[in-house]
mmCIF file of C-alpha atoms and ligand atoms in Angstrom:
data_model
loop_
_atom_site.group_PDB
_atom_site.id
_atom_site.type_symbol
_atom_site.label_atom_id
_atom_site.label_comp_id
_atom_site.label_asym_id
_atom_site.label_seq_id
_atom_site.Cartn_x
_atom_site.Cartn_y
_atom_site.Cartn_z
ATOM 1 C CA MET E 15 60.303 -272.274 71.642
ATOM 2 C CA ALA E 16 56.733 -270.887 72.059
ATOM 3 C CA PHE E 17 56.621 -267.564 73.947
ATOM 4 C CA VAL E 18 53.469 -267.333 75.932
ATOM 5 C CA SER E 19 54.385 -264.985 78.771
ATOM 6 C CA VAL E 20 57.069 -262.498 79.554
ATOM 7 C CA SER E 21 58.791 -265.109 81.769
ATOM 8 C CA ASP E 22 59.352 -267.322 78.733
ATOM 9 C CA PHE E 23 61.358 -264.438 77.123
ATOM 10 C CA GLU E 24 63.198 -263.802 80.275
ATOM 11 C CA GLN E 25 64.244 -267.405 80.628
ATOM 12 C CA LYS E 26 65.663 -267.632 77.207
ATOM 13 C CA ALA E 27 67.385 -264.321 77.400
ATOM 14 C CA SER E 28 69.064 -265.395 80.585
ATOM 15 C CA VAL E 29 70.723 -268.295 78.584
ATOM 16 C CA GLU E 30 71.458 -266.039 75.504
ATOM 17 C CA LEU E 31 73.091 -263.034 77.301
ATOM 18 C CA GLU E 32 76.636 -263.071 78.601
ATOM 19 C CA LYS E 33 76.950 -262.381 82.411
ATOM 20 C CA ASN E 34 78.090 -258.664 82.177
ATOM 21 C CA ALA E 35 75.165 -257.815 80.090
ATOM 22 C CA LEU E 36 72.619 -260.040 81.832
ATOM 23 C CA ASP E 37 73.521 -258.748 85.299
ATOM 24 C CA TYR E 38 73.344 -255.162 84.086
ATOM 25 C CA TYR E 39 69.867 -255.557 82.649
ATOM 26 C CA LYS E 40 68.256 -257.639 85.428
ATOM 27 C CA SER E 41 69.857 -255.786 88.526
ATOM 28 C CA GLY E 42 68.180 -253.647 91.010
ATOM 29 C CA ALA E 43 69.847 -251.360 93.631
ATOM 30 C CA GLY E 44 71.102 -252.533 97.174
ATOM 31 C CA GLU E 45 69.135 -255.540 98.486
ATOM 32 C CA GLN E 46 66.741 -255.299 95.498
ATOM 33 C CA LEU E 47 63.700 -254.956 97.799
ATOM 34 C CA THR E 48 62.047 -252.393 95.518
ATOM 35 C CA LEU E 49 62.757 -254.380 92.375
ATOM 36 C CA ARG E 50 60.919 -257.390 94.034
ATOM 37 C CA LEU E 51 58.110 -255.215 95.347
ATOM 38 C CA ASN E 52 57.346 -253.732 91.892
ATOM 39 C CA ARG E 53 56.359 -257.258 90.958
ATOM 40 C CA GLU E 54 54.747 -258.509 94.066
ATOM 41 C CA ALA E 55 52.641 -255.551 94.422
ATOM 42 C CA PHE E 56 50.816 -256.627 91.391
ATOM 43 C CA GLN E 57 50.698 -260.254 92.395
ATOM 44 C CA ARG E 58 50.617 -260.532 96.128
ATOM 45 C CA VAL E 59 50.551 -258.405 99.178
ATOM 46 C CA VAL E 60 49.946 -254.723 98.335
ATOM 47 C CA ARG E 61 49.444 -251.903 100.502
ATOM 48 C CA LEU E 62 47.270 -249.321 98.763
ATOM 49 C CA ARG E 63 46.882 -245.980 100.226
ATOM 50 C CA PHE E 64 43.410 -245.250 99.282
ATOM 51 C CA ASN E 65 41.798 -241.888 98.811
ATOM 52 C CA LEU E 66 40.629 -241.930 102.435
ATOM 53 C CA GLY E 67 44.285 -241.770 103.452
ATOM 54 C CA PHE E 68 44.615 -245.096 105.237
ATOM 55 C CA TRP E 69 46.475 -248.177 104.303
ATOM 56 C CA LEU E 70 44.724 -251.288 103.360
ATOM 57 C CA LEU E 71 46.708 -254.529 103.273
ATOM 58 C CA GLY E 72 45.894 -257.408 100.896
ATOM 59 C CA LEU E 73 46.096 -258.957 97.643
ATOM 60 C CA LEU E 74 44.982 -256.911 94.582
ATOM 61 C CA ARG E 75 41.833 -258.472 93.446
ATOM 62 C CA LEU E 76 39.703 -257.813 90.182
ATOM 63 C CA ARG E 77 36.092 -257.260 90.434
ATOM 64 C CA PRO E 78 34.684 -258.267 86.948
ATOM 65 C CA ARG E 79 31.460 -257.148 85.479
ATOM 66 C CA CYS E 80 29.538 -259.453 83.069
ATOM 67 C CA LEU E 81 27.113 -259.616 80.394
ATOM 68 C CA ARG E 82 28.442 -256.357 78.732
ATOM 69 C CA ASP E 83 28.938 -257.143 74.950
ATOM 70 C CA VAL E 84 32.781 -257.396 74.711
ATOM 71 C CA SER E 85 32.865 -258.651 71.156
ATOM 72 C CA GLN E 86 34.420 -255.465 69.811
ATOM 73 C CA LEU E 87 37.126 -253.823 72.149
ATOM 74 C CA GLU E 88 38.322 -250.325 71.597
ATOM 75 C CA ILE E 89 41.781 -249.999 73.380
ATOM 76 C CA SER E 90 43.305 -247.171 71.360
ATOM 77 C CA CYS E 91 43.887 -243.744 73.042
ATOM 78 C CA MET E 92 45.228 -240.291 72.735
ATOM 79 C CA ILE E 93 48.382 -239.423 74.867
ATOM 80 C CA LEU E 94 49.684 -235.813 74.558
ATOM 81 C CA GLY E 95 47.966 -235.454 71.189
ATOM 82 C CA HIS E 96 49.189 -238.776 69.741
ATOM 83 C CA HIS E 97 46.968 -241.640 68.799
ATOM 84 C CA ILE E 98 48.319 -244.892 70.072
ATOM 85 C CA GLU E 99 46.972 -248.324 69.365
ATOM 86 C CA PHE E 100 47.112 -249.477 73.021
ATOM 87 C CA PRO E 101 48.216 -248.036 76.343
ATOM 88 C CA LEU E 102 51.547 -249.477 76.746
ATOM 89 C CA GLY E 103 54.902 -248.279 75.568
ATOM 90 C CA ILE E 104 58.626 -249.018 75.668
ATOM 91 C CA ALA E 105 60.500 -247.371 78.544
ATOM 92 C CA PRO E 106 63.959 -245.999 78.004
ATOM 93 C CA VAL E 107 66.576 -248.610 78.687
ATOM 94 C CA ALA E 108 70.269 -247.800 78.131
ATOM 95 C CA MET E 109 72.706 -249.736 75.936
ATOM 96 C CA GLN E 110 70.316 -252.094 74.044
ATOM 97 C CA LYS E 111 73.010 -253.376 71.405
ATOM 98 C CA MET E 112 74.422 -255.411 74.250
ATOM 99 C CA ALA E 113 71.243 -257.508 74.062
ATOM 100 C CA HIS E 114 71.140 -257.782 70.215
ATOM 101 C CA PRO E 115 73.078 -256.079 67.383
ATOM 102 C CA VAL E 116 69.770 -254.319 66.185
ATOM 103 C CA GLY E 117 69.679 -252.744 69.579
ATOM 104 C CA GLU E 118 67.377 -249.750 70.015
ATOM 105 C CA ILE E 119 66.195 -249.844 66.355
ATOM 106 C CA GLY E 120 64.590 -253.216 66.829
ATOM 107 C CA ASN E 121 62.508 -252.034 69.838
ATOM 108 C CA ALA E 122 61.581 -248.698 68.069
ATOM 109 C CA ARG E 123 60.489 -250.547 64.904
ATOM 110 C CA ALA E 124 58.478 -253.179 66.781
ATOM 111 C CA ALA E 125 56.785 -250.322 68.776
ATOM 112 C CA GLY E 126 55.889 -248.638 65.311
ATOM 113 C CA VAL E 127 54.358 -251.844 64.064
ATOM 114 C CA ALA E 128 52.247 -252.085 67.327
ATOM 115 C CA GLY E 129 51.225 -248.362 67.358
ATOM 116 C CA CYS E 130 53.106 -247.853 70.648
ATOM 117 C CA ILE E 131 55.309 -245.062 71.940
ATOM 118 C CA PHE E 132 59.130 -245.798 72.120
ATOM 119 C CA ILE E 133 61.431 -243.796 74.356
ATOM 120 C CA LEU E 134 65.114 -243.531 73.509
ATOM 121 C CA SER E 135 67.554 -243.295 76.400
ATOM 122 C CA THR E 136 70.260 -240.524 76.479
ATOM 123 C CA LEU E 137 72.680 -243.431 77.120
ATOM 124 C CA ALA E 138 71.705 -245.360 73.947
ATOM 125 C CA THR E 139 73.975 -247.358 71.703
ATOM 126 C CA THR E 140 72.023 -245.872 68.598
ATOM 127 C CA SER E 141 72.187 -242.196 67.920
ATOM 128 C CA LEU E 142 69.058 -240.053 67.919
ATOM 129 C CA GLU E 143 69.486 -239.417 64.244
ATOM 130 C CA ASP E 144 70.020 -243.055 63.269
ATOM 131 C CA LEU E 145 67.001 -244.185 65.231
ATOM 132 C CA ALA E 146 64.775 -241.509 63.785
ATOM 133 C CA ALA E 147 65.717 -242.555 60.266
ATOM 134 C CA ALA E 148 65.394 -246.257 60.953
ATOM 135 C CA ALA E 149 61.838 -245.832 62.707
ATOM 136 C CA PRO E 150 60.195 -242.996 60.998
ATOM 137 C CA GLU E 151 56.620 -244.195 61.536
ATOM 138 C CA THR E 152 57.045 -244.663 65.360
ATOM 139 C CA CYS E 153 56.035 -242.173 67.988
ATOM 140 C CA LYS E 154 59.264 -241.380 69.651
ATOM 141 C CA TRP E 155 60.095 -239.558 72.857
ATOM 142 C CA PHE E 156 63.571 -238.746 73.976
ATOM 143 C CA GLN E 157 64.711 -239.390 77.563
ATOM 144 C CA LEU E 158 67.009 -236.731 78.764
ATOM 145 C CA TYR E 159 69.675 -236.510 81.500
ATOM 146 C CA ILE E 160 70.966 -233.189 82.366
ATOM 147 C CA TYR E 161 74.874 -233.094 81.950
ATOM 148 C CA LYS E 162 77.045 -230.844 83.944
ATOM 149 C CA ASP E 163 77.961 -229.322 80.390
ATOM 150 C CA ARG E 164 74.748 -227.497 79.704
ATOM 151 C CA ALA E 165 75.731 -226.682 76.058
ATOM 152 C CA LEU E 166 75.833 -230.355 75.545
ATOM 153 C CA THR E 167 72.538 -231.027 77.101
ATOM 154 C CA GLU E 168 71.137 -228.187 75.123
ATOM 155 C CA SER E 169 72.547 -229.810 71.841
ATOM 156 C CA LEU E 170 70.777 -233.215 72.785
ATOM 157 C CA VAL E 171 67.561 -231.236 73.032
ATOM 158 C CA ARG E 172 68.073 -229.613 69.639
ATOM 159 C CA ARG E 173 68.908 -232.850 68.054
ATOM 160 C CA ALA E 174 65.694 -234.393 69.549
ATOM 161 C CA GLU E 175 63.671 -231.726 68.121
ATOM 162 C CA ASN E 176 65.314 -231.805 64.725
ATOM 163 C CA ALA E 177 65.016 -235.698 64.449
ATOM 164 C CA GLY E 178 61.276 -235.556 65.100
ATOM 165 C CA PHE E 179 60.966 -236.695 68.674
ATOM 166 C CA LYS E 180 57.613 -235.720 70.118
ATOM 167 C CA ALA E 181 58.429 -235.166 73.802
ATOM 168 C CA LEU E 182 61.314 -234.933 76.234
ATOM 169 C CA VAL E 183 61.274 -237.264 79.125
ATOM 170 C CA LEU E 184 63.415 -235.928 81.903
ATOM 171 C CA THR E 185 64.622 -238.512 84.283
ATOM 172 C CA VAL E 186 64.705 -237.129 87.701
ATOM 173 C CA ASP E 187 65.496 -239.955 90.013
ATOM 174 C CA ALA E 188 69.198 -240.166 89.016
ATOM 175 C CA PRO E 189 71.347 -237.447 90.294
ATOM 176 C CA VAL E 190 73.762 -240.268 90.959
ATOM 177 C CA PHE E 191 73.246 -243.934 90.071
ATOM 178 C CA GLY E 192 71.921 -246.543 92.506
ATOM 179 C CA GLN E 193 74.348 -248.994 93.939
ATOM 180 C CA ARG E 194 73.826 -252.123 91.670
ATOM 181 C CA ARG E 195 76.004 -254.653 93.401
ATOM 182 C CA ASP E 196 76.421 -256.991 90.502
ATOM 183 C CA ASP E 197 77.650 -254.186 88.375
ATOM 184 C CA VAL E 198 80.308 -253.411 90.953
ATOM 185 C CA ARG E 199 81.334 -257.000 91.292
ATOM 186 C CA ASN E 200 81.562 -257.274 87.575
ATOM 187 C CA LYS E 201 83.169 -253.904 87.077
ATOM 188 C CA PHE E 202 80.521 -253.296 84.426
ATOM 189 C CA SER E 203 81.707 -251.705 81.283
ATOM 190 C CA LEU E 204 80.316 -251.370 77.815
ATOM 191 C CA PRO E 205 81.880 -253.891 75.429
ATOM 192 C CA SER E 206 84.695 -252.103 73.400
ATOM 193 C CA HIS E 207 82.832 -252.574 70.058
ATOM 194 C CA LEU E 208 79.764 -250.443 71.279
ATOM 195 C CA SER E 209 79.686 -246.739 72.291
ATOM 196 C CA LEU E 210 77.110 -244.226 73.705
ATOM 197 C CA ALA E 211 76.080 -243.252 70.292
ATOM 198 C CA ASN E 212 74.738 -239.762 71.013
ATOM 199 C CA PHE E 213 78.250 -238.634 71.924
ATOM 200 C CA HIS E 214 81.771 -238.510 70.501
ATOM 201 C CA GLY E 215 85.165 -239.257 72.157
ATOM 202 C CA GLU E 216 85.537 -239.854 75.703
ATOM 203 C CA LEU E 217 81.768 -239.418 76.409
ATOM 204 C CA ALA E 218 81.015 -242.246 73.903
ATOM 205 C CA SER E 219 83.399 -244.780 75.098
ATOM 206 C CA GLY E 220 83.599 -243.538 78.766
ATOM 207 C CA VAL E 221 81.649 -246.437 80.392
ATOM 208 C CA VAL E 222 84.682 -248.210 81.888
ATOM 209 C CA SER E 223 85.942 -248.291 85.318
ATOM 210 C CA VAL E 224 88.765 -246.067 86.389
ATOM 211 C CA ILE E 225 88.619 -246.567 90.060
ATOM 212 C CA GLY E 226 87.524 -250.161 90.096
ATOM 213 C CA GLY E 227 83.759 -250.263 90.509
ATOM 214 C CA SER E 228 80.973 -250.135 87.950
ATOM 215 C CA GLY E 229 82.026 -248.156 84.913
ATOM 216 C CA LEU E 230 78.551 -246.821 84.518
ATOM 217 C CA SER E 231 78.304 -245.346 87.954
ATOM 218 C CA GLU E 232 81.656 -243.712 87.540
ATOM 219 C CA TYR E 233 80.553 -242.159 84.230
ATOM 220 C CA VAL E 234 77.433 -240.671 85.771
ATOM 221 C CA VAL E 235 79.272 -239.150 88.735
ATOM 222 C CA SER E 236 81.625 -237.627 86.444
ATOM 223 C CA GLN E 237 79.098 -236.245 83.834
ATOM 224 C CA PHE E 238 75.533 -235.815 85.260
ATOM 225 C CA ASP E 239 74.766 -232.594 86.943
ATOM 226 C CA PRO E 240 73.620 -233.509 90.594
ATOM 227 C CA THR E 241 72.759 -229.658 91.283
ATOM 228 C CA VAL E 242 69.545 -230.013 89.078
ATOM 229 C CA THR E 243 66.441 -228.562 90.756
ATOM 230 C CA TRP E 244 62.848 -227.884 89.816
ATOM 231 C CA GLN E 245 64.119 -224.444 88.617
ATOM 232 C CA ASP E 246 65.899 -226.300 85.856
ATOM 233 C CA ILE E 247 62.480 -227.172 84.294
ATOM 234 C CA LYS E 248 62.072 -223.395 83.651
ATOM 235 C CA TRP E 249 65.531 -223.545 81.904
ATOM 236 C CA LEU E 250 64.477 -226.562 79.853
ATOM 237 C CA LYS E 251 61.126 -225.023 78.950
ATOM 238 C CA LEU E 252 62.874 -222.034 77.597
ATOM 239 C CA LEU E 253 65.013 -224.255 75.351
ATOM 240 C CA THR E 254 62.345 -226.258 73.768
ATOM 241 C CA HIS E 255 58.714 -226.315 72.486
ATOM 242 C CA LEU E 256 58.522 -230.007 73.206
ATOM 243 C CA PRO E 257 56.292 -231.208 76.022
ATOM 244 C CA ILE E 258 58.217 -232.096 79.113
ATOM 245 C CA ILE E 259 57.421 -235.337 81.058
ATOM 246 C CA VAL E 260 59.124 -235.970 84.394
ATOM 247 C CA LYS E 261 60.037 -239.668 84.997
ATOM 248 C CA GLY E 262 60.836 -240.954 88.386
ATOM 249 C CA VAL E 263 58.051 -239.269 90.643
ATOM 250 C CA LEU E 264 56.938 -241.156 93.603
ATOM 251 C CA THR E 265 54.998 -238.661 95.842
ATOM 252 C CA ALA E 266 52.092 -236.384 95.515
ATOM 253 C CA GLU E 267 54.280 -233.444 96.597
ATOM 254 C CA ASP E 268 56.572 -233.855 93.578
ATOM 255 C CA ALA E 269 53.721 -234.561 91.352
ATOM 256 C CA GLU E 270 52.211 -231.075 92.333
ATOM 257 C CA LEU E 271 55.710 -229.485 91.751
ATOM 258 C CA ALA E 272 55.635 -231.020 88.206
ATOM 259 C CA ARG E 273 52.271 -229.414 87.631
ATOM 260 C CA GLU E 274 53.474 -226.039 89.128
ATOM 261 C CA PHE E 275 56.541 -226.027 86.911
ATOM 262 C CA GLY E 276 54.464 -226.613 83.747
ATOM 263 C CA CYS E 277 55.201 -230.242 82.931
ATOM 264 C CA ALA E 278 52.857 -232.070 80.609
ATOM 265 C CA GLY E 279 52.966 -235.498 82.141
ATOM 266 C CA ILE E 280 54.548 -237.669 84.812
ATOM 267 C CA ILE E 281 55.847 -241.281 84.720
ATOM 268 C CA VAL E 282 55.516 -242.736 88.100
ATOM 269 C CA SER E 283 58.635 -244.822 88.318
ATOM 270 C CA ASN E 284 61.412 -246.090 90.605
ATOM 271 C CA HIS E 285 63.557 -246.732 87.631
ATOM 272 C CA GLY E 286 62.648 -250.493 87.777
ATOM 273 C CA GLY E 287 64.113 -250.670 91.326
ATOM 274 C CA ARG E 288 67.479 -249.588 90.285
ATOM 275 C CA GLN E 289 67.924 -246.173 92.148
ATOM 276 C CA LEU E 290 66.840 -245.825 95.684
ATOM 277 C CA ASP E 291 66.132 -249.296 97.185
ATOM 278 C CA SER E 292 63.207 -249.462 99.909
ATOM 279 C CA THR E 293 60.977 -247.173 97.801
ATOM 280 C CA PRO E 294 57.517 -248.449 97.344
ATOM 281 C CA ALA E 295 56.172 -250.252 94.283
ATOM 282 C CA THR E 296 54.890 -247.845 91.709
ATOM 283 C CA ILE E 297 51.440 -249.229 91.721
ATOM 284 C CA GLU E 298 51.320 -248.441 95.565
ATOM 285 C CA VAL E 299 51.959 -244.732 95.031
ATOM 286 C CA LEU E 300 49.961 -244.326 92.018
ATOM 287 C CA PRO E 301 46.670 -243.603 93.779
ATOM 288 C CA GLU E 302 48.065 -240.613 95.906
ATOM 289 C CA ILE E 303 49.636 -239.082 92.667
ATOM 290 C CA VAL E 304 46.426 -239.475 90.637
ATOM 291 C CA LYS E 305 44.460 -237.990 93.434
ATOM 292 C CA ALA E 306 46.759 -235.009 93.536
ATOM 293 C CA VAL E 307 47.303 -234.251 89.772
ATOM 294 C CA GLY E 308 45.375 -236.639 87.648
ATOM 295 C CA LYS E 309 42.995 -234.016 86.460
ATOM 296 C CA ASP E 310 45.743 -231.784 85.103
ATOM 297 C CA LEU E 311 48.601 -233.925 84.041
ATOM 298 C CA VAL E 312 49.003 -237.079 82.009
ATOM 299 C CA VAL E 313 49.861 -239.639 84.593
ATOM 300 C CA MET E 314 51.694 -242.757 83.385
ATOM 301 C CA LEU E 315 53.440 -245.571 85.133
ATOM 302 C CA ASP E 316 56.323 -248.149 84.673
ATOM 303 C CA GLY E 317 57.690 -250.908 86.856
ATOM 304 C CA GLY E 318 56.822 -254.606 87.150
ATOM 305 C CA ILE E 319 54.265 -254.566 84.367
ATOM 306 C CA ARG E 320 54.302 -258.104 82.978
ATOM 307 C CA GLU E 321 50.880 -259.058 81.911
ATOM 308 C CA GLY E 322 47.485 -257.774 80.704
ATOM 309 C CA ASN E 323 46.041 -257.733 84.188
ATOM 310 C CA ASP E 324 48.893 -255.447 85.372
ATOM 311 C CA ILE E 325 48.016 -252.993 82.619
ATOM 312 C CA LEU E 326 44.388 -253.105 83.719
ATOM 313 C CA LYS E 327 45.107 -252.655 87.400
ATOM 314 C CA ALA E 328 47.220 -249.536 86.621
ATOM 315 C CA LEU E 329 44.618 -247.894 84.461
ATOM 316 C CA ALA E 330 41.917 -248.777 87.031
ATOM 317 C CA LEU E 331 43.879 -246.899 89.673
ATOM 318 C CA GLY E 332 44.364 -243.783 87.359
ATOM 319 C CA ALA E 333 47.263 -244.259 84.950
ATOM 320 C CA GLN E 334 46.529 -243.292 81.381
ATOM 321 C CA MET E 335 49.225 -245.732 80.037
ATOM 322 C CA VAL E 336 52.052 -247.807 81.307
ATOM 323 C CA PHE E 337 55.549 -248.748 80.087
ATOM 324 C CA ILE E 338 57.767 -251.873 80.100
ATOM 325 C CA GLY E 339 61.401 -251.738 80.523
ATOM 326 C CA ARG E 340 63.249 -255.297 80.936
ATOM 327 C CA PRO E 341 60.664 -257.217 79.031
ATOM 328 C CA SER E 342 61.692 -255.462 75.945
ATOM 329 C CA ILE E 343 65.299 -256.351 76.431
ATOM 330 C CA TRP E 344 64.474 -260.025 77.129
ATOM 331 C CA ALA E 345 62.498 -260.052 73.734
ATOM 332 C CA LEU E 346 65.320 -258.213 71.875
ATOM 333 C CA ALA E 347 67.932 -260.659 73.302
ATOM 334 C CA CYS E 348 65.645 -263.822 72.128
ATOM 335 C CA ASP E 349 65.032 -262.747 68.544
ATOM 336 C CA GLY E 350 65.650 -258.935 67.808
ATOM 337 C CA LEU E 351 62.999 -256.985 66.145
ATOM 338 C CA ARG E 352 60.717 -260.148 65.686
ATOM 339 C CA GLY E 353 61.086 -261.081 69.316
ATOM 340 C CA VAL E 354 59.865 -257.566 70.364
ATOM 341 C CA GLU E 355 56.952 -257.692 67.862
ATOM 342 C CA GLN E 356 55.908 -260.971 69.363
ATOM 343 C CA LEU E 357 56.185 -259.629 72.919
ATOM 344 C CA LEU E 358 54.002 -256.755 72.052
ATOM 345 C CA GLY E 359 51.485 -258.799 70.254
ATOM 346 C CA LEU E 360 51.335 -261.124 73.159
ATOM 347 C CA LEU E 361 50.891 -258.307 75.880
ATOM 348 C CA ARG E 362 48.146 -256.823 73.535
ATOM 349 C CA LYS E 363 46.144 -259.965 73.399
ATOM 350 C CA ASP E 364 46.708 -260.530 77.186
ATOM 351 C CA PHE E 365 45.339 -257.106 77.821
ATOM 352 C CA GLU E 366 42.359 -257.659 75.561
ATOM 353 C CA ILE E 367 41.447 -260.790 77.530
ATOM 354 C CA SER E 368 41.752 -258.962 80.725
ATOM 355 C CA MET E 369 39.423 -256.343 79.444
ATOM 356 C CA ALA E 370 36.798 -258.861 78.016
ATOM 357 C CA LEU E 371 36.812 -260.913 81.300
ATOM 358 C CA THR E 372 36.236 -257.807 83.393
ATOM 359 C CA GLY E 373 33.560 -256.583 81.181
ATOM 360 C CA CYS E 374 35.380 -253.572 79.776
ATOM 361 C CA ARG E 375 34.783 -252.691 76.281
ATOM 362 C CA THR E 376 36.478 -249.453 75.979
ATOM 363 C CA LEU E 377 39.301 -247.945 78.258
ATOM 364 C CA ALA E 378 36.716 -245.764 79.908
ATOM 365 C CA ASP E 379 34.851 -248.794 81.185
ATOM 366 C CA ILE E 380 38.060 -249.623 83.319
ATOM 367 C CA GLN E 381 37.010 -248.190 86.728
ATOM 368 C CA ALA E 382 38.642 -247.990 90.036
ATOM 369 C CA THR E 383 36.008 -249.960 91.683
ATOM 370 C CA MET E 384 37.256 -253.013 89.631
ATOM 371 C CA VAL E 385 40.430 -253.164 91.762
ATOM 372 C CA VAL E 386 40.183 -253.872 95.505
ATOM 373 C CA PRO E 387 42.576 -255.238 98.055
ATOM 374 C CA GLU E 388 41.490 -258.574 99.336
ATOM 375 C CA SER E 389 40.961 -257.125 103.029
ATOM 376 C CA ALA E 390 37.831 -255.336 101.368
ATOM 377 C CA TYR E 391 36.252 -258.725 101.007
ATOM 378 C CA ARG E 392 37.401 -259.916 104.464
ATOM 379 C CA ARG E 393 35.723 -257.028 105.958
ATOM 380 C CA LEU E 394 32.447 -257.823 104.308
ATOM 381 C CA LYS E 395 32.340 -261.287 105.866
HETATM 382 C C1 LIG J 408 68.927 -252.139 82.075
HETATM 383 C C2 LIG J 408 68.032 -250.921 82.331
HETATM 384 C C3 LIG J 408 68.560 -249.677 82.032
HETATM 385 C C4 LIG J 408 67.836 -248.530 82.022
HETATM 386 N N1 LIG J 408 68.144 -247.322 81.660
HETATM 387 C C5 LIG J 408 67.456 -246.197 81.708
HETATM 388 C C6 LIG J 408 67.886 -244.949 81.161
HETATM 389 O O1 LIG J 408 68.850 -244.848 80.467
HETATM 390 N N2 LIG J 408 67.044 -243.863 81.412
HETATM 391 C C7 LIG J 408 65.925 -243.946 82.251
HETATM 392 O O2 LIG J 408 65.231 -242.944 82.318
HETATM 393 N N3 LIG J 408 65.571 -245.210 82.788
HETATM 394 C C8 LIG J 408 66.319 -246.371 82.535
HETATM 395 N N4 LIG J 408 65.823 -247.427 82.966
HETATM 396 C C9 LIG J 408 64.487 -247.587 83.826
HETATM 397 C C10 LIG J 408 63.437 -247.812 82.848
HETATM 398 O O3 LIG J 408 63.038 -246.661 82.035
HETATM 399 C C11 LIG J 408 62.043 -248.235 83.516
HETATM 400 O O4 LIG J 408 61.761 -247.121 84.408
HETATM 401 C C12 LIG J 408 62.155 -249.584 84.291
HETATM 402 O O5 LIG J 408 62.964 -250.589 83.594
HETATM 403 C C13 LIG J 408 60.644 -250.156 84.335
HETATM 404 O O6 LIG J 408 60.604 -251.238 85.237
HETATM 405 P P1 LIG J 408 60.567 -252.846 84.586
HETATM 406 O O7 LIG J 408 61.934 -253.024 83.901
HETATM 407 O O8 LIG J 408 60.206 -253.538 85.624
HETATM 408 O O9 LIG J 408 59.492 -252.778 83.453
HETATM 409 C C14 LIG J 408 66.541 -248.515 82.787
HETATM 410 C C15 LIG J 408 66.168 -249.860 83.333
HETATM 411 C C16 LIG J 408 66.794 -250.975 82.993
HETATM 412 C C17 LIG J 408 66.340 -252.351 83.545
#
């Protein structure tokens, strides 16, 4: 099968994966409103809160420029001191060996080949050390959840430093896990031949249901620390020299707190619609966050990125780079490492076409004026 879009990977993966895993990867929380919105905001109706502070309704339209010599594009950039080949990375997604035996290593190696950043989840089925050994060339960040057991959390931070990870991505939108109804129905558990490889004993094999719902949700309630506040960023900063990026920020107010507490960057994210349902799409809140902190922090975004135009729209609205979650899993399920290499190649090519057709030779040429809501045109008539 020829893969020419992310949907092609998704379709094939839907056939390849067994139900427990497929439902886990694709689900959003609650009625899945936010899950749908993440995508629709790029495609159809979007409400953008523009700098003036009012809401405009309409389709997100691109305003291309022409006759600007796009024969040689320059799409590499620097993020937190690291050179990356193009402004897309792989977001942390837990338990990737359910998708393919190569698991996280397939995604990390493919990211390395493409010159992209890979983020390893705390809840990975490959340990920090094994991943670092298998993908030494890749720029790797470690996604951290804070456990009630702070000594255990500290040991994860130390291991990330020792294994050569370049940043800590603290996920802040998951004091408890969102209610993913399919996981509850399926009584989701990690297949018994797999484990959470960053841990030993109970913590490694503990994603099974004790009380009859989602095993993952029960694990999170028993292990993650829901008392965490912004003050804990201070604690984390004392522990490590690694830059701290907070993932899961959706408001200007929290972005400002991230700046105040000395974070290096933010990932504007609603966890792929898997946590609080009814939050806006990430592309909708991006402008207010960029306006508040864009000059001081690296602002990145994930949620619903599926094609080159999406990357271009996010960059035009002020993100410095974007991440994909589910697409990396669909590609892994289709063909392991080769599948992800194909996916990243396809997205790179698609982004280059978007740039060329909007008259952008470099990333700096992508301007906010290139993205307008449809209503802006209606008002001109
Ligand atoms: C199956 C699955 C597992 C995820 N696991 C984690 C995780 O362990 N840690 C985390 O911070 N985010 C996790 N996320 C959220 C992603 O990092 C990312 O925010 C989201 O997938 C982006 O949206 P997209 O899937 O539409 O690209 C997960 C997402 C999915 C779909």
